[in-house]
CSV table of C-alpha atoms and ligand atoms in Angstrom, one decimal:
chain,number,residue,atom,x,y,z
A,1,MET,CA,0.0,0.0,0.0
A,2,SER,CA,1.2,3.5,-0.9
A,3,THR,CA,0.2,6.5,1.2
A,4,LEU,CA,-2.2,7.9,-1.3
A,5,ASP,CA,-3.7,4.6,-2.7
A,6,SER,CA,-7.3,5.7,-2.2
A,7,THR,CA,-6.9,9.3,-3.0
A,8,VAL,CA,-8.1,11.1,-6.2
A,9,VAL,CA,-6.5,14.5,-7.1
A,10,ALA,CA,-7.2,16.9,-9.9
A,11,ILE,CA,-4.3,19.3,-10.8
A,12,THR,CA,-4.5,22.4,-13.0
A,13,GLY,CA,-1.4,23.7,-14.8
A,14,ALA,CA,-0.3,20.0,-15.0
A,15,SER,CA,1.4,20.4,-18.5
A,16,SER,CA,4.7,21.6,-17.2
A,17,GLY,CA,6.8,22.6,-14.1
A,18,ILE,CA,5.3,22.2,-10.7
A,19,GLY,CA,2.0,20.8,-11.9
A,20,ALA,CA,3.5,18.0,-14.0
A,21,ALA,CA,6.0,17.2,-11.2
A,22,THR,CA,3.1,17.1,-8.7
A,23,ALA,CA,1.1,14.7,-11.0
A,24,ARG,CA,4.0,12.3,-11.2
A,25,GLU,CA,4.8,12.5,-7.5
A,26,LEU,CA,1.2,11.9,-6.4
A,27,ALA,CA,0.8,9.1,-8.9
A,28,ALA,CA,4.0,7.5,-7.7
A,29,ARG,CA,2.5,7.6,-4.1
A,30,GLY,CA,-0.6,5.7,-5.4
A,31,ALA,CA,-3.0,8.6,-6.1
A,32,ALA,CA,-5.3,8.6,-9.1
A,33,VAL,CA,-4.6,11.9,-10.8
A,34,VAL,CA,-6.6,14.0,-13.3
A,35,LEU,CA,-4.4,16.5,-15.2
A,36,GLY,CA,-5.7,19.8,-16.6
A,37,ALA,CA,-4.1,22.5,-18.8
A,38,ARG,CA,-4.4,23.9,-22.3
A,39,ARG,CA,-1.4,22.1,-24.0
A,40,THR,CA,-3.0,18.7,-24.3
A,41,ASP,CA,0.1,17.2,-26.1
A,42,ARG,CA,2.1,17.8,-23.0
A,43,LEU,CA,-0.7,16.3,-20.8
A,44,ASP,CA,-0.8,13.3,-23.0
A,45,GLU,CA,3.0,12.7,-22.5
A,46,THR,CA,2.7,12.9,-18.7
A,47,VAL,CA,-0.3,10.7,-18.6
A,48,ALA,CA,1.5,8.1,-20.7
A,49,ARG,CA,4.5,8.2,-18.5
A,50,ILE,CA,2.5,7.8,-15.3
A,51,ARG,CA,0.6,4.9,-16.8
A,52,ALA,CA,3.8,3.3,-18.1
A,53,GLU,CA,5.0,3.4,-14.5
A,54,GLY,CA,1.9,1.6,-13.3
A,55,GLY,CA,0.0,4.7,-12.1
A,56,ARG,CA,-3.5,5.9,-12.7
A,57,ALA,CA,-4.0,9.2,-14.7
A,58,GLU,CA,-6.6,10.9,-16.9
A,59,MET,CA,-6.4,14.3,-18.6
A,60,VAL,CA,-8.8,17.1,-19.6
A,61,ALA,CA,-8.2,20.2,-21.8
A,62,VAL,CA,-8.7,23.0,-19.3
A,63,ASP,CA,-8.4,26.8,-19.6
A,64,VAL,CA,-8.9,28.0,-16.0
A,65,THR,CA,-10.3,31.3,-17.2
A,66,ARG,CA,-13.4,29.3,-18.3
A,67,ARG,CA,-15.7,28.1,-15.5
A,68,ALA,CA,-17.1,25.2,-17.6
A,69,ASP,CA,-13.6,23.8,-18.0
A,70,LEU,CA,-13.1,23.4,-14.3
A,71,GLU,CA,-16.5,21.8,-14.0
A,72,ARG,CA,-15.4,19.3,-16.7
A,73,LEU,CA,-12.1,18.6,-14.8
A,74,VAL,CA,-14.0,17.9,-11.5
A,75,ALA,CA,-16.6,15.8,-13.4
A,76,ARG,CA,-13.9,13.7,-15.1
A,77,ALA,CA,-12.4,12.8,-11.7
A,78,VAL,CA,-15.8,11.8,-10.3
A,79,ASP,CA,-16.7,9.9,-13.5
A,80,ALA,CA,-13.4,8.0,-13.7
A,81,TYR,CA,-12.6,7.4,-10.1
A,82,GLY,CA,-15.9,7.9,-8.1
A,83,ARG,CA,-14.9,11.1,-6.3
A,84,LEU,CA,-12.4,14.0,-5.9
A,85,ASP,CA,-10.4,14.2,-2.7
A,86,ALA,CA,-8.2,17.2,-3.6
A,87,LEU,CA,-8.0,20.0,-6.2
A,88,VAL,CA,-4.5,21.4,-6.7
A,89,SER,CA,-5.1,24.8,-8.2
A,90,ASN,CA,-1.7,25.4,-9.6
A,91,ALA,CA,-2.2,27.0,-13.1
A,92,GLY,CA,-0.5,30.4,-13.1
A,93,ILE,CA,1.2,33.0,-15.1
A,94,ALA,CA,3.8,35.7,-14.2
A,95,ARG,CA,4.2,39.0,-16.1
A,96,ILE,CA,7.0,41.1,-14.7
A,97,ALA,CA,7.1,44.9,-15.2
A,98,PRO,CA,7.0,48.1,-13.2
A,99,MET,CA,3.5,49.4,-12.6
A,100,THR,CA,4.4,52.6,-14.5
A,101,GLU,CA,4.4,50.6,-17.7
A,102,LEU,CA,0.6,50.2,-17.3
A,103,ASP,CA,0.4,46.8,-19.0
A,104,LEU,CA,-3.3,46.5,-18.5
A,105,ASP,CA,-3.6,43.4,-20.7
A,106,ASP,CA,-1.0,41.6,-18.6
A,107,TRP,CA,-2.7,42.7,-15.4
A,108,ASP,CA,-6.0,41.3,-16.7
A,109,ALA,CA,-4.4,38.1,-17.8
A,110,MET,CA,-2.9,37.5,-14.3
A,111,ILE,CA,-6.1,38.3,-12.6
A,112,ASP,CA,-8.0,35.9,-14.9
A,113,VAL,CA,-5.7,33.0,-14.5
A,114,ASN,CA,-4.2,33.4,-11.0
A,115,LEU,CA,-7.3,34.6,-9.2
A,116,ARG,CA,-10.4,34.0,-11.2
A,117,GLY,CA,-9.0,30.6,-12.3
A,118,VAL,CA,-8.7,29.5,-8.6
A,119,LEU,CA,-12.2,30.8,-7.9
A,120,HIS,CA,-13.5,28.7,-10.8
A,121,GLY,CA,-11.9,25.6,-9.3
A,122,ILE,CA,-13.4,26.3,-5.8
A,123,ALA,CA,-16.8,26.8,-7.4
A,124,ALA,CA,-16.6,23.5,-9.3
A,125,ALA,CA,-15.2,21.4,-6.5
A,126,LEU,CA,-16.8,22.8,-3.3
A,127,PRO,CA,-20.3,21.2,-3.9
A,128,VAL,CA,-18.6,17.9,-4.5
A,129,PHE,CA,-16.4,18.2,-1.4
A,130,ARG,CA,-19.5,19.1,0.8
A,131,ARG,CA,-21.5,16.2,-0.7
A,132,GLN,CA,-18.7,13.8,0.0
A,133,GLY,CA,-18.1,15.2,3.5
A,134,ARG,CA,-14.4,15.7,2.7
A,135,GLY,CA,-12.2,17.6,0.3
A,136,HIS,CA,-8.9,19.6,0.1
A,137,PHE,CA,-8.0,22.7,-1.8
A,138,VAL,CA,-4.3,23.0,-2.3
A,139,THR,CA,-3.2,26.2,-4.2
A,140,THR,CA,0.2,27.3,-5.5
A,141,VAL,CA,0.7,30.9,-4.3
A,142,SER,CA,4.2,32.4,-4.1
A,143,THR,CA,6.9,34.0,-1.9
A,144,SER,CA,6.3,37.0,-4.2
A,145,GLY,CA,3.4,37.7,-1.9
A,146,LEU,CA,5.5,37.4,1.3
A,147,LYS,CA,8.5,39.5,0.3
A,148,ILE,CA,7.1,42.3,-1.9
A,149,VAL,CA,9.5,43.5,-4.6
A,150,PRO,CA,9.4,45.9,-7.5
A,151,THR,CA,8.0,44.6,-10.9
A,152,GLN,CA,5.9,41.9,-9.3
A,153,ALA,CA,3.1,44.1,-7.9
A,154,VAL,CA,0.1,42.6,-9.8
A,155,TYR,CA,1.5,39.0,-9.7
A,156,ALA,CA,2.0,39.2,-6.0
A,157,GLY,CA,-1.4,40.9,-5.6
A,158,THR,CA,-3.2,38.0,-7.3
A,159,LYS,CA,-1.3,35.4,-5.2
A,160,ASN,CA,-2.1,37.3,-1.9
A,161,ALA,CA,-5.7,37.5,-2.9
A,162,VAL,CA,-5.8,33.7,-3.3
A,163,ARG,CA,-4.0,33.4,0.1
A,164,THR,CA,-6.8,35.6,1.6
A,165,LEU,CA,-9.7,33.7,0.1
A,166,LEU,CA,-8.3,30.3,1.2
A,167,GLU,CA,-7.9,31.6,4.8
A,168,ALA,CA,-11.5,32.8,4.7
A,169,LEU,CA,-12.7,29.5,3.3
A,170,ARG,CA,-10.8,27.7,6.0
A,171,GLN,CA,-12.6,29.8,8.7
A,172,GLU,CA,-15.9,29.0,7.0
A,173,SER,CA,-15.1,25.3,7.0
A,174,THR,CA,-14.4,24.5,10.7
A,175,ASP,CA,-16.9,21.6,10.5
A,176,GLY,CA,-13.8,19.7,9.2
A,177,VAL,CA,-15.2,19.0,5.8
A,178,VAL,CA,-12.9,21.2,3.7
A,179,ARG,CA,-9.2,21.7,4.2
A,180,THR,CA,-7.2,24.4,2.6
A,181,THR,CA,-3.4,24.7,2.0
A,182,SER,CA,-1.4,27.5,0.5
A,183,ILE,CA,2.0,26.5,-1.0
A,184,SER,CA,4.4,29.4,-1.4
A,185,PRO,CA,7.4,28.5,-3.6
A,186,GLY,CA,10.4,30.7,-4.1
A,187,TYR,CA,12.4,30.3,-7.3
A,188,VAL,CA,11.7,27.0,-9.0
A,189,ARG,CA,13.2,26.0,-12.3
A,190,THR,CA,10.2,25.9,-14.6
A,191,GLU,CA,8.9,27.6,-17.8
A,192,LEU,CA,7.1,30.3,-15.7
A,193,VAL,CA,9.2,33.3,-16.8
A,194,ASP,CA,9.7,32.2,-20.4
A,195,TYR,CA,6.6,34.1,-21.3
A,196,VAL,CA,7.7,37.5,-19.9
A,197,ASP,CA,7.4,40.0,-22.8
A,198,ASP,CA,10.4,42.3,-22.1
A,199,PRO,CA,13.5,40.5,-23.4
A,200,GLU,CA,15.8,42.0,-20.7
A,201,GLN,CA,13.4,41.2,-17.8
A,202,ARG,CA,12.9,37.7,-19.3
A,203,ALA,CA,16.6,37.0,-19.6
A,204,GLN,CA,17.3,38.2,-16.1
A,205,ALA,CA,14.5,36.1,-14.6
A,206,GLN,CA,15.6,33.0,-16.6
A,207,GLN,CA,19.2,33.5,-15.3
A,208,THR,CA,18.0,33.7,-11.7
A,209,MET,CA,15.8,30.6,-12.1
A,210,ALA,CA,18.7,28.7,-13.7
A,211,THR,CA,21.3,29.6,-11.1
A,212,LEU,CA,19.2,29.8,-7.9
A,213,GLY,CA,16.0,27.8,-8.6
A,214,ILE,CA,15.2,24.4,-6.9
A,215,GLY,CA,13.6,21.6,-8.9
A,216,PRO,CA,9.8,21.4,-9.2
A,217,ASP,CA,9.9,18.0,-7.6
A,218,ALA,CA,10.7,19.7,-4.3
A,219,VAL,CA,7.4,21.6,-4.4
A,220,ALA,CA,5.6,18.4,-5.5
A,221,ARG,CA,6.9,16.7,-2.4
A,222,ALA,CA,5.5,19.5,-0.2
A,223,ILE,CA,2.1,19.3,-1.9
A,224,ALA,CA,2.1,15.5,-1.4
A,225,PHE,CA,3.0,16.0,2.3
A,226,ALA,CA,-0.1,18.3,2.8
A,227,ILE,CA,-2.4,15.9,0.9
A,228,GLU,CA,-1.3,12.8,2.7
A,229,GLN,CA,-2.1,14.1,6.2
A,230,PRO,CA,-5.0,12.5,8.0
A,231,ASP,CA,-8.4,14.2,7.5
A,232,ASP,CA,-8.3,15.9,10.9
A,233,VAL,CA,-4.9,17.5,10.2
A,234,GLU,CA,-4.8,20.7,8.0
A,235,ILE,CA,-1.5,22.0,6.8
A,236,GLY,CA,-2.3,25.7,6.3
A,237,ASP,CA,0.8,27.1,4.7
A,238,ILE,CA,4.1,25.8,3.4
A,239,THR,CA,6.9,28.1,2.2
A,240,ILE,CA,9.5,26.3,0.2
A,241,ARG,CA,12.4,28.3,-1.3
A,242,PRO,CA,16.0,27.8,-2.3
A,243,ALA,CA,18.3,27.9,0.7
A,244,ARG,CA,20.2,30.7,-0.9
A,245,GLN,CA,17.2,32.9,-1.8
A,246,GLY,CA,17.1,36.3,-0.1
B,1,NDP,P1,5.0,26.7,-15.7
B,1,NDP,O1,5.0,27.8,-16.7
B,1,NDP,O2,6.0,25.6,-16.0
B,1,NDP,O3,3.6,26.1,-15.5
B,1,NDP,C1,2.4,26.9,-15.5
B,1,NDP,C2,1.3,26.0,-15.8
B,1,NDP,O4,0.1,26.8,-15.8
B,1,NDP,C3,1.3,25.3,-17.1
B,1,NDP,O5,1.0,24.0,-17.0
B,1,NDP,C4,0.3,26.0,-18.0
B,1,NDP,O6,-0.3,25.1,-18.9
B,1,NDP,C5,-0.7,26.5,-16.9
B,1,NDP,N1,-1.6,27.5,-17.3
B,1,NDP,C6,-1.2,28.8,-17.7
B,1,NDP,N2,-2.3,29.5,-18.1
B,1,NDP,C7,-3.4,28.6,-18.0
B,1,NDP,C8,-4.7,28.7,-18.3
B,1,NDP,N3,-5.3,29.8,-18.7
B,1,NDP,N4,-5.5,27.6,-18.1
B,1,NDP,C9,-5.0,26.4,-17.7
B,1,NDP,N5,-3.7,26.3,-17.4
B,1,NDP,C10,-2.9,27.4,-17.5
B,1,NDP,O7,5.4,27.4,-14.3
B,1,NDP,P2,5.4,26.8,-12.8
B,1,NDP,O8,5.3,25.4,-12.8
B,1,NDP,O9,6.5,27.5,-12.1
B,1,NDP,O10,4.0,27.5,-12.3
B,1,NDP,C11,3.1,26.7,-11.5
B,1,NDP,C12,2.5,27.6,-10.4
B,1,NDP,O11,3.6,27.9,-9.5
B,1,NDP,C13,2.0,29.0,-10.9
B,1,NDP,O12,0.8,29.3,-10.2
B,1,NDP,C14,3.1,30.0,-10.5
B,1,NDP,O13,2.6,31.3,-10.3
B,1,NDP,C15,3.6,29.3,-9.2
B,1,NDP,N6,4.9,29.7,-8.7
B,1,NDP,C16,6.0,29.4,-9.5
B,1,NDP,C17,7.3,29.8,-9.0
B,1,NDP,C18,8.5,29.6,-9.8
B,1,NDP,O14,9.6,30.1,-9.4
B,1,NDP,N7,8.5,28.8,-10.8
B,1,NDP,C19,7.4,30.5,-7.7
B,1,NDP,C20,6.2,30.7,-7.0
B,1,NDP,C21,5.0,30.3,-7.5
B,1,NDP,P3,-0.8,25.5,-20.4
B,1,NDP,O15,0.0,26.6,-20.9
B,1,NDP,O16,-0.6,24.2,-21.1
B,1,NDP,O17,-2.3,25.8,-20.2
């Protein structure tokens, strides 16, 4: 028996980085995983790899900015495995720029993915969790929300908004049915900053990631730790950063 043999977990942003590593880690510990993201070719690869290693995995094309996609993700877990024990809301984007540049499109995009996307997941899974009498929201926030620095204002704002709503949900759920966990990673070597528009900012961020970042498997292990606790134990917050990060 593995620790998560009877656990069903859906993961958004599972096509790369922390989400893909989390899917592999949880599946290796026995969980059935349902992967969601927009790049379905990448999801297919991870699902095939998990199955080849004897694990259980399904995938769904998910754009977290669309409510209906989250409903389909949750429904797939319930249809395939009979229930959903945890939703890892991990999909996220980071656009780095000083506020004076007024990149309103980037602000909107971060709000839509990082904040609205998490709310869509909560809306889809909460009725299932309450019906089951158990469920766990695990969400990837960021140390950007803990140590506030220039150029990350809106990104950090979306992450701290999520931190706030999970704490409120926790306080509304003291009947023990719903658990919430905020995972705050520091620099992790992923594709996150590859989509920053400004070439100079992008190169600098990629360089920091490459030299300082920890592997996404480290965050995956932290997520697994939170999920595998007994139902009466709630890990509220985990901060996990490179030992050399300031
Ligand atoms: P990646 O860029 O490797 O992964 C981001 C994931 O989010 C991808 O799977 C991507 O999938 C998905 N995603 C983006 N937009 C959408 C969307 N609209 N709908 C569905 N999925 C979407 O970066 P990370 O693994 O680093 O990022 C994972 C999380 O960790 C994010 O929330 C990020 O903010 C957070 N984080 C990362 C840190 C780091 O240093 N790497 C530090 C702190 C927090 P696809 O494009 O296929 O849809």
